Coordinates of C-alpha atoms in Angstrom, one line a residue:
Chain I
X1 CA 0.0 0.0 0.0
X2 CA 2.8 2.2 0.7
X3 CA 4.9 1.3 -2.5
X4 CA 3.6 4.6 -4.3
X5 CA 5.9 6.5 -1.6
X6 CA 9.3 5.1 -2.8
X7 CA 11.3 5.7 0.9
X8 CA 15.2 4.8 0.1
X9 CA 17.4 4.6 3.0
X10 CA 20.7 6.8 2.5
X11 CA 24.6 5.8 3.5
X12 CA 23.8 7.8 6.7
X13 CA 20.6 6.6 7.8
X14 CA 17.1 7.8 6.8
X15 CA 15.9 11.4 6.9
X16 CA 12.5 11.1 9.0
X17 CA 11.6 14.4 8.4
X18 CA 11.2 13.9 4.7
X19 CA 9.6 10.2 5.0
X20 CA 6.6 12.2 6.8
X21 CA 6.6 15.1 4.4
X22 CA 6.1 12.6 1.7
X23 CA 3.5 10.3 4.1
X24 CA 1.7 13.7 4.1
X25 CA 1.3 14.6 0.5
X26 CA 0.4 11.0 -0.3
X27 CA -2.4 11.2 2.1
X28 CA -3.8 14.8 1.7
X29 CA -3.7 13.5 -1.7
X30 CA -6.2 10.0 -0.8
X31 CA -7.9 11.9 1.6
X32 CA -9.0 14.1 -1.2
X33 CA -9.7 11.1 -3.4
X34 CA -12.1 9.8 -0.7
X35 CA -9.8 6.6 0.1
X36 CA -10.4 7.4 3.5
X37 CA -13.9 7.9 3.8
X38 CA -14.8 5.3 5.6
X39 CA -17.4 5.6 9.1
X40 CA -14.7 3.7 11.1
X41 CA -12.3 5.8 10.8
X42 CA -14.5 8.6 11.9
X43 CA -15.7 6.6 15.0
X44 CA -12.2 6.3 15.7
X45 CA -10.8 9.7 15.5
X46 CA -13.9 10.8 18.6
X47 CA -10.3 10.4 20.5
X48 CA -8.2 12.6 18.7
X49 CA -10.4 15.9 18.8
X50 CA -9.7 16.6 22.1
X51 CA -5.2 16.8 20.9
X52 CA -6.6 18.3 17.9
X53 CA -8.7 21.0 19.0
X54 CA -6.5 24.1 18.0
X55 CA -5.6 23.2 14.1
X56 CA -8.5 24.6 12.1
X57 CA -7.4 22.1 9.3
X58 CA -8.2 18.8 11.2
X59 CA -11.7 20.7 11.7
X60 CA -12.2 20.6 7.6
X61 CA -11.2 16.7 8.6
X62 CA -13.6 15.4 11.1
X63 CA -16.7 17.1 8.9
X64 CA -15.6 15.5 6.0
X65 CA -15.1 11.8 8.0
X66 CA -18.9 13.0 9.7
X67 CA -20.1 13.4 6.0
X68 CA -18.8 10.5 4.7
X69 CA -20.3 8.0 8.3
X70 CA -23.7 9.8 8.3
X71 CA -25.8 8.5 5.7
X72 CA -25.9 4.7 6.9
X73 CA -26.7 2.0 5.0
X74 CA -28.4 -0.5 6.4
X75 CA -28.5 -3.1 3.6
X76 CA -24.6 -2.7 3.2
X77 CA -24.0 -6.3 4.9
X78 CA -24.1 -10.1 4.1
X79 CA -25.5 -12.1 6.6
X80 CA -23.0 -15.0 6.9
X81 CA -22.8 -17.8 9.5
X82 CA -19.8 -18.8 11.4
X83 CA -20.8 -22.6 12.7
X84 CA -20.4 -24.7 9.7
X85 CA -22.8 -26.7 10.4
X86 CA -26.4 -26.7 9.1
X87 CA -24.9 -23.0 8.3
X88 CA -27.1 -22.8 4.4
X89 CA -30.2 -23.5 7.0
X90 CA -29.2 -20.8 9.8
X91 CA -28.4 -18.1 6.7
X92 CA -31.7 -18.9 5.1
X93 CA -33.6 -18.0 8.8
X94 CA -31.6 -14.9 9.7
X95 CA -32.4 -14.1 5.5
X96 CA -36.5 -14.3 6.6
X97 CA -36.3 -12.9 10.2
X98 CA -34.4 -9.6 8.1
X99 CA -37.0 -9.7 5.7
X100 CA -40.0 -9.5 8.4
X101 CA -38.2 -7.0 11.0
X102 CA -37.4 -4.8 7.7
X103 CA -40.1 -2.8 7.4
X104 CA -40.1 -1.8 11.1
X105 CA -36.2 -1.8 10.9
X106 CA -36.4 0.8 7.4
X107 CA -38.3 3.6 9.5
X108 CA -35.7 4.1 12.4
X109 CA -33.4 3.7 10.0
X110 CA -34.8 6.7 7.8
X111 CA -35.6 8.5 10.8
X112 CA -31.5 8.3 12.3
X113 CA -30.5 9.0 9.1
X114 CA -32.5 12.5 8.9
X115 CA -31.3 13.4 12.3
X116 CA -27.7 12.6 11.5
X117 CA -28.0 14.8 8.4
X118 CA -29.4 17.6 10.2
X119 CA -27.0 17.6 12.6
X120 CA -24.0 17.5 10.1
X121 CA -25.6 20.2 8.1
X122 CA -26.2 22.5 11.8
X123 CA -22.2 22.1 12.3
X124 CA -21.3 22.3 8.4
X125 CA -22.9 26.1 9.1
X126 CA -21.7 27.0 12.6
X127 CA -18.2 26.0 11.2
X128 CA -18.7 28.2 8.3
X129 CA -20.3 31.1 10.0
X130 CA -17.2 31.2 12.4
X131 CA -14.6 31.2 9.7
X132 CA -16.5 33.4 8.4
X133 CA -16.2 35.9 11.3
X134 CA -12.5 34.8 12.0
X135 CA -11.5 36.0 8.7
X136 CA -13.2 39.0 9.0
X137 CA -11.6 40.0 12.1
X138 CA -8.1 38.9 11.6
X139 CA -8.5 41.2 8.1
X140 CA -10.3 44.2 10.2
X141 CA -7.1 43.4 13.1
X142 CA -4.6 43.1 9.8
X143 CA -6.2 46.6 8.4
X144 CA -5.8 48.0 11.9
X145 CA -2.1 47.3 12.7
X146 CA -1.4 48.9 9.1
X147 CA -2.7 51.7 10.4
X148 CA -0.3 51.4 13.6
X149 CA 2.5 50.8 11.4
X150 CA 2.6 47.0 11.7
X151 CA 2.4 44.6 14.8
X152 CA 3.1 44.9 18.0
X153 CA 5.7 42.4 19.5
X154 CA 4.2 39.1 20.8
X155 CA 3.6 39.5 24.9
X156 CA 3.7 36.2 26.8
X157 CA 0.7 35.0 28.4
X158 CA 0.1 34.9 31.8
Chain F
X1 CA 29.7 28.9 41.7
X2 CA 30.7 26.5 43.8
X3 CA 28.6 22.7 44.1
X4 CA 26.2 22.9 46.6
X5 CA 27.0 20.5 49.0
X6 CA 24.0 19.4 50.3
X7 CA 20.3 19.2 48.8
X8 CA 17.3 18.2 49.0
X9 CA 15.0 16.6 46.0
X10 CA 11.3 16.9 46.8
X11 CA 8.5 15.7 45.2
X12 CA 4.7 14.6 46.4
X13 CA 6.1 10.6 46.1
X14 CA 9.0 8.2 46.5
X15 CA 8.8 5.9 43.6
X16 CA 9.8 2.9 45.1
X17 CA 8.3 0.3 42.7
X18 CA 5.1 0.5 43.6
X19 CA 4.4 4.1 42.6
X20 CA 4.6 4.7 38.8
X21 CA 5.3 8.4 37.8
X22 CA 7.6 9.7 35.6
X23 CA 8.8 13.0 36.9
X24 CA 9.2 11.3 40.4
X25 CA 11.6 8.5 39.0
X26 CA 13.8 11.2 37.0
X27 CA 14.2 13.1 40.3
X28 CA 14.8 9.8 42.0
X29 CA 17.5 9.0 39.4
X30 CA 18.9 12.6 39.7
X31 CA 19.4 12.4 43.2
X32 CA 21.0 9.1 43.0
X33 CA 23.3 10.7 40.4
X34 CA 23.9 13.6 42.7
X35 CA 24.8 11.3 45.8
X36 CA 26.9 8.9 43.5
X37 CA 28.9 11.8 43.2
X38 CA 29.4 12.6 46.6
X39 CA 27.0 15.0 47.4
X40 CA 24.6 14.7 51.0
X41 CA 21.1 14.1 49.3
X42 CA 17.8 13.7 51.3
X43 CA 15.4 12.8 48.9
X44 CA 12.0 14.4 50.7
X45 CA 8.4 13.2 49.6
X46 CA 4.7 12.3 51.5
X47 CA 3.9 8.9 52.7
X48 CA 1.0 8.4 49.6
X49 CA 1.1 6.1 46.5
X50 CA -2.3 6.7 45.1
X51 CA -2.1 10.3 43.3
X52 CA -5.9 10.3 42.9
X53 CA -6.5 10.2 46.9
X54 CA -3.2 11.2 48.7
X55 CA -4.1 8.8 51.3
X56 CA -1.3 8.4 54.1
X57 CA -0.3 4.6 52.6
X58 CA 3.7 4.7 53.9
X59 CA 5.1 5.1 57.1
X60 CA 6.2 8.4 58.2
X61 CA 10.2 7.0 58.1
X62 CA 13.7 7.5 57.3
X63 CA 15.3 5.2 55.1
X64 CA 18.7 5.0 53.3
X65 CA 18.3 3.9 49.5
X66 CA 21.2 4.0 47.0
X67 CA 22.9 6.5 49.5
X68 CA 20.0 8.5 49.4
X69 CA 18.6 9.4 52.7
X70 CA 14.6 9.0 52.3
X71 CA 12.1 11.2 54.7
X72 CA 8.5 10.5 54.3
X73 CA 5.8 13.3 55.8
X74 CA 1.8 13.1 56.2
X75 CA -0.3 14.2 53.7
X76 CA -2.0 17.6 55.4
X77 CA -5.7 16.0 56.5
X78 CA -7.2 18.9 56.5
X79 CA -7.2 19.2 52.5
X80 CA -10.5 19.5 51.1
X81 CA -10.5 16.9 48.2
X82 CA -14.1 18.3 47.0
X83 CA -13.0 22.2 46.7
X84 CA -9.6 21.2 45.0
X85 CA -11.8 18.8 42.7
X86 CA -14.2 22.0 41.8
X87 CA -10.9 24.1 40.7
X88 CA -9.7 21.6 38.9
X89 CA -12.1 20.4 37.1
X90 CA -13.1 24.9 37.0
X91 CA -9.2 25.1 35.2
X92 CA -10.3 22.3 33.1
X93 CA -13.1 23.4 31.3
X94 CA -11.1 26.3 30.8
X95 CA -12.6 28.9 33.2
X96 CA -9.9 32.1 34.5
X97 CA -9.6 31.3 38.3
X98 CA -8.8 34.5 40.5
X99 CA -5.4 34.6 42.5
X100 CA -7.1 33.4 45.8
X101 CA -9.0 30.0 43.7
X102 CA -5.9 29.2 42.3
X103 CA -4.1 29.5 45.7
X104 CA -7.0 27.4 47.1
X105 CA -6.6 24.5 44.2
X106 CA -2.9 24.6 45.2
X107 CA -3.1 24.6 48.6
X108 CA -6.2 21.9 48.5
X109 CA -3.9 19.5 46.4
X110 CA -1.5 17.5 48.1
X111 CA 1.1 19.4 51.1
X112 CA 2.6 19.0 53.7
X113 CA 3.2 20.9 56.8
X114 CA 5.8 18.4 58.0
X115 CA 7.9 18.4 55.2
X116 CA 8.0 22.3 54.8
X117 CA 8.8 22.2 58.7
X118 CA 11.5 20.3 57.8
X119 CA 12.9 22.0 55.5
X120 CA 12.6 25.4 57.8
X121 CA 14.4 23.4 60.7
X122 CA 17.0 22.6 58.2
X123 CA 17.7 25.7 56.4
X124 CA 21.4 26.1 57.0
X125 CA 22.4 22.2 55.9
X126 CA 20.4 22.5 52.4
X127 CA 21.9 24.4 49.9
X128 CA 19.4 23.5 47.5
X129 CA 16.2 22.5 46.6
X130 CA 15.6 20.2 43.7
X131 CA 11.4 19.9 43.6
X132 CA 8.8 18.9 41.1
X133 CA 6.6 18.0 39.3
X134 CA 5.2 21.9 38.9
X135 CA 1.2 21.0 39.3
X136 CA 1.2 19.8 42.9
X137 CA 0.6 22.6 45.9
X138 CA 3.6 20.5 47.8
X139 CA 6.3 21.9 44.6
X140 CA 4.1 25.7 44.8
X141 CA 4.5 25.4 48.4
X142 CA 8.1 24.7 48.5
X143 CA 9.2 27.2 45.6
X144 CA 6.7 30.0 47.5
X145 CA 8.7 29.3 51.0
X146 CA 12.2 28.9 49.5
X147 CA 12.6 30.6 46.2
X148 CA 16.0 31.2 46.5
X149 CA 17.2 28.0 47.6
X150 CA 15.0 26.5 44.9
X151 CA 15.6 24.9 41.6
X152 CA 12.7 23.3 39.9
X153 CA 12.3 20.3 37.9
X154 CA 8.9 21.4 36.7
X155 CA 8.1 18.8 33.7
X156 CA 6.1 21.4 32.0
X157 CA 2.9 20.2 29.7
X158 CA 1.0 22.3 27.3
X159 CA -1.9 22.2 29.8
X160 CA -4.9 24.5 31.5
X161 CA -2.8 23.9 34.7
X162 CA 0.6 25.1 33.3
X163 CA -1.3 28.6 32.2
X164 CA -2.1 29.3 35.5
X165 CA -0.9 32.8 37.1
X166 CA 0.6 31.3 40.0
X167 CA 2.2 28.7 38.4
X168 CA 3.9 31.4 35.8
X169 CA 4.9 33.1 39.3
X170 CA 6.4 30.3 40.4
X171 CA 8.9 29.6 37.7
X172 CA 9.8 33.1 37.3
X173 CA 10.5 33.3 41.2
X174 CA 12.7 30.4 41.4
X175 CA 16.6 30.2 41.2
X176 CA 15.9 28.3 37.8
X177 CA 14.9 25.1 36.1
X178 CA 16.1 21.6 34.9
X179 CA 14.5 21.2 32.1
X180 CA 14.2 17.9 30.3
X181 CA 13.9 19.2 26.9
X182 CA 13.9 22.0 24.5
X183 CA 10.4 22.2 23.7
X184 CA 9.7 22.1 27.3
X185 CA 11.4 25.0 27.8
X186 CA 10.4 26.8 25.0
X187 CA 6.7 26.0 26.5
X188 CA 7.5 27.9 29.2
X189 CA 8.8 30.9 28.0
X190 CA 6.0 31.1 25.7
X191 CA 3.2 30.4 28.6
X192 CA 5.0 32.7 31.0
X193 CA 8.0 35.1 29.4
X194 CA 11.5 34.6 29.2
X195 CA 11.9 34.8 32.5
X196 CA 10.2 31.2 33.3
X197 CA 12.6 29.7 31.1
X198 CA 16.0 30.0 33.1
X199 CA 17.6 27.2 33.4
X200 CA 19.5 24.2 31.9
X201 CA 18.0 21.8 29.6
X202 CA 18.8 18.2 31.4
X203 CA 16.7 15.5 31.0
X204 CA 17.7 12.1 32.6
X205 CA 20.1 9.3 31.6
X206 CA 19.3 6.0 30.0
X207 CA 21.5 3.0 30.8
X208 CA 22.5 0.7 27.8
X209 CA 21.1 -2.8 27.7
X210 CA 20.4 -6.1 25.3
X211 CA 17.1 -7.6 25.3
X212 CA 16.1 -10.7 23.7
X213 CA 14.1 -9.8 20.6
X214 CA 12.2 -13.2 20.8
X215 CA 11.9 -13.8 24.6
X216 CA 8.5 -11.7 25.4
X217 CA 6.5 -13.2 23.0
X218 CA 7.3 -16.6 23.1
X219 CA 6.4 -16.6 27.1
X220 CA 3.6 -15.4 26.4
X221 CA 2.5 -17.0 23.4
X222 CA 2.0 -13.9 21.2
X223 CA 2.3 -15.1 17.1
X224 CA 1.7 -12.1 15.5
X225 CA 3.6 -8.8 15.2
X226 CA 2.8 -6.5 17.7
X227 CA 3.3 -3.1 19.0
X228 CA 4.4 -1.9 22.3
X229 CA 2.7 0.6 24.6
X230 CA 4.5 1.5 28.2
X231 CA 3.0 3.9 30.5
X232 CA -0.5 5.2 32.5
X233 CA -4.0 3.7 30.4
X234 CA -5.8 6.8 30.4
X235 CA -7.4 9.1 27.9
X236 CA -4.6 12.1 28.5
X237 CA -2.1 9.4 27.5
X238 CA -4.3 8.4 24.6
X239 CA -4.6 5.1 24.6
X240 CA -8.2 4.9 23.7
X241 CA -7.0 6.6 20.5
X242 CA -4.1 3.5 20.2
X243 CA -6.9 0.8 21.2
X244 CA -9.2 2.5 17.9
X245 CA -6.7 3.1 15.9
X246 CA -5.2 -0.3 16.0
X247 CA -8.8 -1.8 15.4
X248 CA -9.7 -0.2 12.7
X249 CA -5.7 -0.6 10.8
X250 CA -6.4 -4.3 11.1
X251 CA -10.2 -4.3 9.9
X252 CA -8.9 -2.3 6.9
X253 CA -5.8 -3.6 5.8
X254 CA -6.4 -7.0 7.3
X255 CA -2.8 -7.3 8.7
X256 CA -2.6 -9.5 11.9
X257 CA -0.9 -7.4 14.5
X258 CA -1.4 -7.5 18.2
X259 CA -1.0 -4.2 20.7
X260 CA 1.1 -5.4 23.9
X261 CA -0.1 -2.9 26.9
X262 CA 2.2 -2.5 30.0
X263 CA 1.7 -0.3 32.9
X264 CA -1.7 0.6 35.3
X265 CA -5.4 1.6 34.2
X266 CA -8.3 0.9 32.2
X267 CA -7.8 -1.0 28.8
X268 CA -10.4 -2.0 26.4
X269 CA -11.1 -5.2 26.2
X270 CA -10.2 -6.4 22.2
X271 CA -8.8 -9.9 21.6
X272 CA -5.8 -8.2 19.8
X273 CA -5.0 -6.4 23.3
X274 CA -2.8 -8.2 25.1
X275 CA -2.5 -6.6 28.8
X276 CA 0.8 -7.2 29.9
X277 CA 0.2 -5.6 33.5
X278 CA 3.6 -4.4 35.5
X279 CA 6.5 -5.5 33.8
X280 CA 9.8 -6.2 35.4
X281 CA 12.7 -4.2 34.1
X282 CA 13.7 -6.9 31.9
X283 CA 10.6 -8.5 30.5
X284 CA 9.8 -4.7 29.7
X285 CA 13.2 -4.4 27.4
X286 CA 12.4 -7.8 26.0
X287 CA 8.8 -6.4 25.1
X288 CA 10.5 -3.5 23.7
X289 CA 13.1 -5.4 22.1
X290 CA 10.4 -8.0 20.3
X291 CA 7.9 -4.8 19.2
X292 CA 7.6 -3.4 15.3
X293 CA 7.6 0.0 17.0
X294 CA 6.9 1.7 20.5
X295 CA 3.6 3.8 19.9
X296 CA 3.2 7.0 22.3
X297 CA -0.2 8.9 21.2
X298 CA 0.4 10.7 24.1
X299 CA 0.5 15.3 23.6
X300 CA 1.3 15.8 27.3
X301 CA 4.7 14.6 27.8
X302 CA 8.0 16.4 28.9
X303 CA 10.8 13.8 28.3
X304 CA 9.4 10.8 26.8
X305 CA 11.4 7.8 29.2
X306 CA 10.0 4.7 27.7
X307 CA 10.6 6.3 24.1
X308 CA 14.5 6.8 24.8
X309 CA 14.4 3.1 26.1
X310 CA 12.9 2.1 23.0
X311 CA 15.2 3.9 20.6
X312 CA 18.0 1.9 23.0
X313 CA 16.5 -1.4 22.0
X314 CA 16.8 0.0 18.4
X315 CA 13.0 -0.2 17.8
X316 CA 11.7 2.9 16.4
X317 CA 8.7 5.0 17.5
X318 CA 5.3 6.0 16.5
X319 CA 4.3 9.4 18.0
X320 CA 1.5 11.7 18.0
X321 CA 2.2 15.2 15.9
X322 CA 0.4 17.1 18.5
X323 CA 3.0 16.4 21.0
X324 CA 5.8 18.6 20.8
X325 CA 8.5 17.1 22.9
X326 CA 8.1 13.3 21.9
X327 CA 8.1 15.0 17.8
X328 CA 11.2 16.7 18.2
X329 CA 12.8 13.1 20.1
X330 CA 12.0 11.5 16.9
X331 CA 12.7 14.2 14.4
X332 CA 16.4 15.0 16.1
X333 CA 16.9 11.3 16.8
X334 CA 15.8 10.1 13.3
X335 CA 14.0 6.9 15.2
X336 CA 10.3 7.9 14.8
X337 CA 8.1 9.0 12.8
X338 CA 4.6 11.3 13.5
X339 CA 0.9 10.8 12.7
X340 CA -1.6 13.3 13.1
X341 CA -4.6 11.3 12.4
X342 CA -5.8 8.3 11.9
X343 CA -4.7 7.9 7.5
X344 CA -1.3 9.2 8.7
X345 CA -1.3 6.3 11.5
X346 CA -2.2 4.0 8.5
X347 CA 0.5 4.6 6.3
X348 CA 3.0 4.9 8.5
X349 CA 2.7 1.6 10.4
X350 CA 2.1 -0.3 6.9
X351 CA 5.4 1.2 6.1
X352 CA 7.2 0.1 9.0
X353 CA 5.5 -3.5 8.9
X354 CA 6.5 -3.7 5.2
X355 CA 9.8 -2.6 5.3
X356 CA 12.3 -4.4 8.1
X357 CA 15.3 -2.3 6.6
X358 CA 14.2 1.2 7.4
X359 CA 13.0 -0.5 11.2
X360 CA 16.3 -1.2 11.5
X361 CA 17.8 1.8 10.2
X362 CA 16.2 4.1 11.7
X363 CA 16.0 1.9 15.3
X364 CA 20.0 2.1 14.6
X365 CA 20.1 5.9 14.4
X366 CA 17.7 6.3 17.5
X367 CA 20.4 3.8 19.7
X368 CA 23.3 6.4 18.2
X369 CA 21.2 9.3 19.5
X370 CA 20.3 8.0 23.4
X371 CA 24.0 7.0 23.9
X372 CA 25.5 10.1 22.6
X373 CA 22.4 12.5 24.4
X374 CA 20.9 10.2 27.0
X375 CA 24.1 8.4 28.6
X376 CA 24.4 9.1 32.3
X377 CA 27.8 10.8 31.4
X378 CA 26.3 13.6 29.0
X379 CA 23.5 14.2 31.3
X380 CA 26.3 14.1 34.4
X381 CA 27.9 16.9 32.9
X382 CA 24.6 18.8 31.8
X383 CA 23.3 18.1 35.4
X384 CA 26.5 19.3 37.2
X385 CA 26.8 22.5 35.0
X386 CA 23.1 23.5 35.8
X387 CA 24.2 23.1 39.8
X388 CA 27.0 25.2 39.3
X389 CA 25.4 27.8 37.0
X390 CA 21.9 28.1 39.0

């Protein structure tokens, strides 16, 4: 899988800080392809927000992996069985007991699947309103320091 | 300036085996160092284990340990637990406490009267003060008392806590710091001016050893290829993100690998999670030793011990980007690499799993680094320097 990033290890060791660069670009660059839209991924990144909080970038990240988990598909299985034996028979009875749950199954299933993309669409715009507003201000503070003839020096916290 | 003759190294517990911490075993290690060398060390801490309760758990003693003397005090009982729980949890959320709550959150963690008695009683025999870790009211305390006298060993983290006013008091009063790395000290200059970040850049030593690559996993029956986490289980250390990040690489890619857990805490419960529990020294270098890589998720560290012992079994590291100080081990050291979410965490560990010759060349370059950085005798003369410069 990771053939298409050609990593070639030098007389004096490996440069690290190159072999992520190119890890980098070859992901931004499946990432944009979609070869990582995939809900588990998204479940599993609910850890990472909390280290990732500050970097507006991973923000464009977690929409995109909310995007691509929201619309479920409940239909998107094969019901297999595991005991091999009499496991033609067991298939064929979880096969009807699907087929006569379905039709209560379908409407929470549509039902989820409108809240999910309400709420997706809710944080699609509060993301957007705030850039929004950050840009605006950080153009309005840019305009303002101009005035001031340029910035003044950073002041530690605390 | 002259050596100090005599100090004394205080922090909130004695890690005697029992007690896992980080910062308390590099201050342990220091002082042994420190008395090695000839120096009179008294190594001062509180008689608890449990850093959760403070609960009185060791005898109030005096014991001798690798020429250290060791003085354990009682825990103050007349800390509030619930009050110091409400500033927390207040710094937390990311609320600005006033002077007086942070005072009360520092005073309400754990202290103790008997220890700073001690110190007052003997004022003339200790030169210095070595004390940390910076978040506990026993280290505020200390510093507040003896700033003069005091040199910190504050294991800094880009936290709430760290941003606190008193804490930026604290290591701008002081004689100066020990830091254990560059980015630690850079933290605090930029949390608290320049002024917070006087002080030497340290860290602690790492002895050289040989582990048998095979031994760990044929005790304990592991077949696949796994990789190695050491430390607390807990969210801040991010092993829920390891635990979901290693499930979903092997539903994906469908690779067999196995996660080998050492240390204390909650785990979840996956058949590819092996819980390894406390590990002796050795069967933890033999783990090491036997590992594809030593992940560390973990944004809140401030030296990064089991990653320098994994770079001296030659096996290199997976990191998380977020955390400064265990990116910049990797980057200077060449022996890691850094992911910053799951798809980075993907290609990364395929690459390592697919290619043995750039483990081994980079886990080469990483065992370079710790025994020309991390040997006792570079951080000897780092550690000596600091004494005679602060």
């Amino acid at each position: 899988m990771n053939n298409d990033i050609g990593i070639e290890i030098a007389a004096d060791g490996v440069d690290v800080e190159a072999i992520v660069e190119r890890i980098r670009k070859s992901v931004d660059e499946k990432i944009a392809a979609g070869l990582y839209a995939d809900a588990r991924i998204a479940a599993a990144e609910r850890t990472n927000l909390a280290q990732l909080r500050n970097d507006e970038q991973f923000a464009g990240f977690y929409l995109q992996c909310l995007r691509d988990a929201v619309y479920v598909d409940i239909s998107d299985f094969e019901i297999r069985e595991r005991r091999a034996v009499l496991a033609p028979f067991l298939v064929r009875l979880k096969k009807a007991i699907w087929s006569l749950l379905k039709f209560y199954t379908y409407r929470l299933w549509s039902q989820q699947n409108q809240v999910n993309g309400l709420l997706v669409t809710g944080l699609e715009s509060v993301d957007e309103k705030y850039a929004e507003k950050i840009r605006a201000l950080e153009a309005r503070i840019a305009e303002l320091e101009k005035r001031l003839g340029g910035p003044p020096p950073a002041a530690p916290a605390g | 300036m002259p050596l100090p003759r005599s100090i004394a190294v205080v922090s909130p517990r004695y890690p005697d085996g029992v007690t896992v911490g980080g910062a308390e075993t590099l201050l342990r290690r220091l002082a042994e160092r420190l008395a090695a060398r000839g120096l009179d060390v008294t190594f001062l801490a509180t008689c608890a284990r449990n850093h959760f309760t403070w609960a009185n758990e060791c005898p109030a003693d005096v014991r001798r340990i690798h020429n250290v003397e060791v003085r354990r005090f009682p825990v103050n009982t007349d800390r509030d637990p619930a009050l110091f729980l409400a500033r927390q949890s207040a710094i937390c959320r990311g609320e600005t406490l006033t002077r007086a709550e942070q005072a009360e959150w520092l005073r309400h963690s754990v202290n103790s009267d008997t220890l700073l008695e001690h110190l007052r009683a003997e004022s003339v025999r200790y030169e210095r003060i070595l004390a940390g870790p910076y978040l506990f009211g026993l280290v505020w305390s200390v510093a507040s008392a003896f700033p003069d006298r005091t040199i910190l060993t504050p294991c800094l983290h880009d936290e709430a806590f760290a941003r606190q006013e008193l804490i930026g008091e604290m290591l701008r009063s002081v004689r100066g710091c020990l830091f254990n790395t560059e980015p630690e000290r850079e933290l605090a200059i930029r949390l608290h001016g320049p002024e917070a970040g006087r002080g030497v850049v340290v860290g602690m030593g790492i002895e050289p050893f040989e582990a048998d690559a095979r031994a760990f996993a044929a005790r304990r029956g592991l077949t696949a290829p796994y990789v190695f986490y050491c430390g607390r289980r807990e969210a801040g250390k991010g092993t829920p993100l390891l635990t979901d990040y290693l499930d979903v690489f092997r539903a994906r890619t469908g690779r067999d690998i196995a996660l080998v857990c050492a240390g204390s805490g909650p785990l979840d419960a996956k058949p590819f999670v092996h819980d390894a529990g406390f590990l002796s020294e050795t069967e933890k270098r033999e783990a090491l030793a036997g590992a594809v890589a030593f992940v560390h998720p973990s944004t809140l560290e401030s030296l990064g011990i089991v990653l320098l012992e994994s770079f001296t079994a030659g096996v290199p590291a997976l990191v998380h980007a977020a955390g400064a100080v265990l990116r910049w081990q990797c980057a200077r050291s060449g022996g890691g690499l850094w992911f910053r979410h799951y798809p980075d965490f993907e290609a990364e560990l395929e690459l390592l799993l697919e290619r043995p010759d750039l483990r081994h060349a980079m886990g080469e370059r990483a065992r370079a680094f710790v025994r020309r950085e991390y040997s006792w005798d570079a951080v000897e003369r780092r550690l000596f320097g600091a004494l005679e410069e602060l």
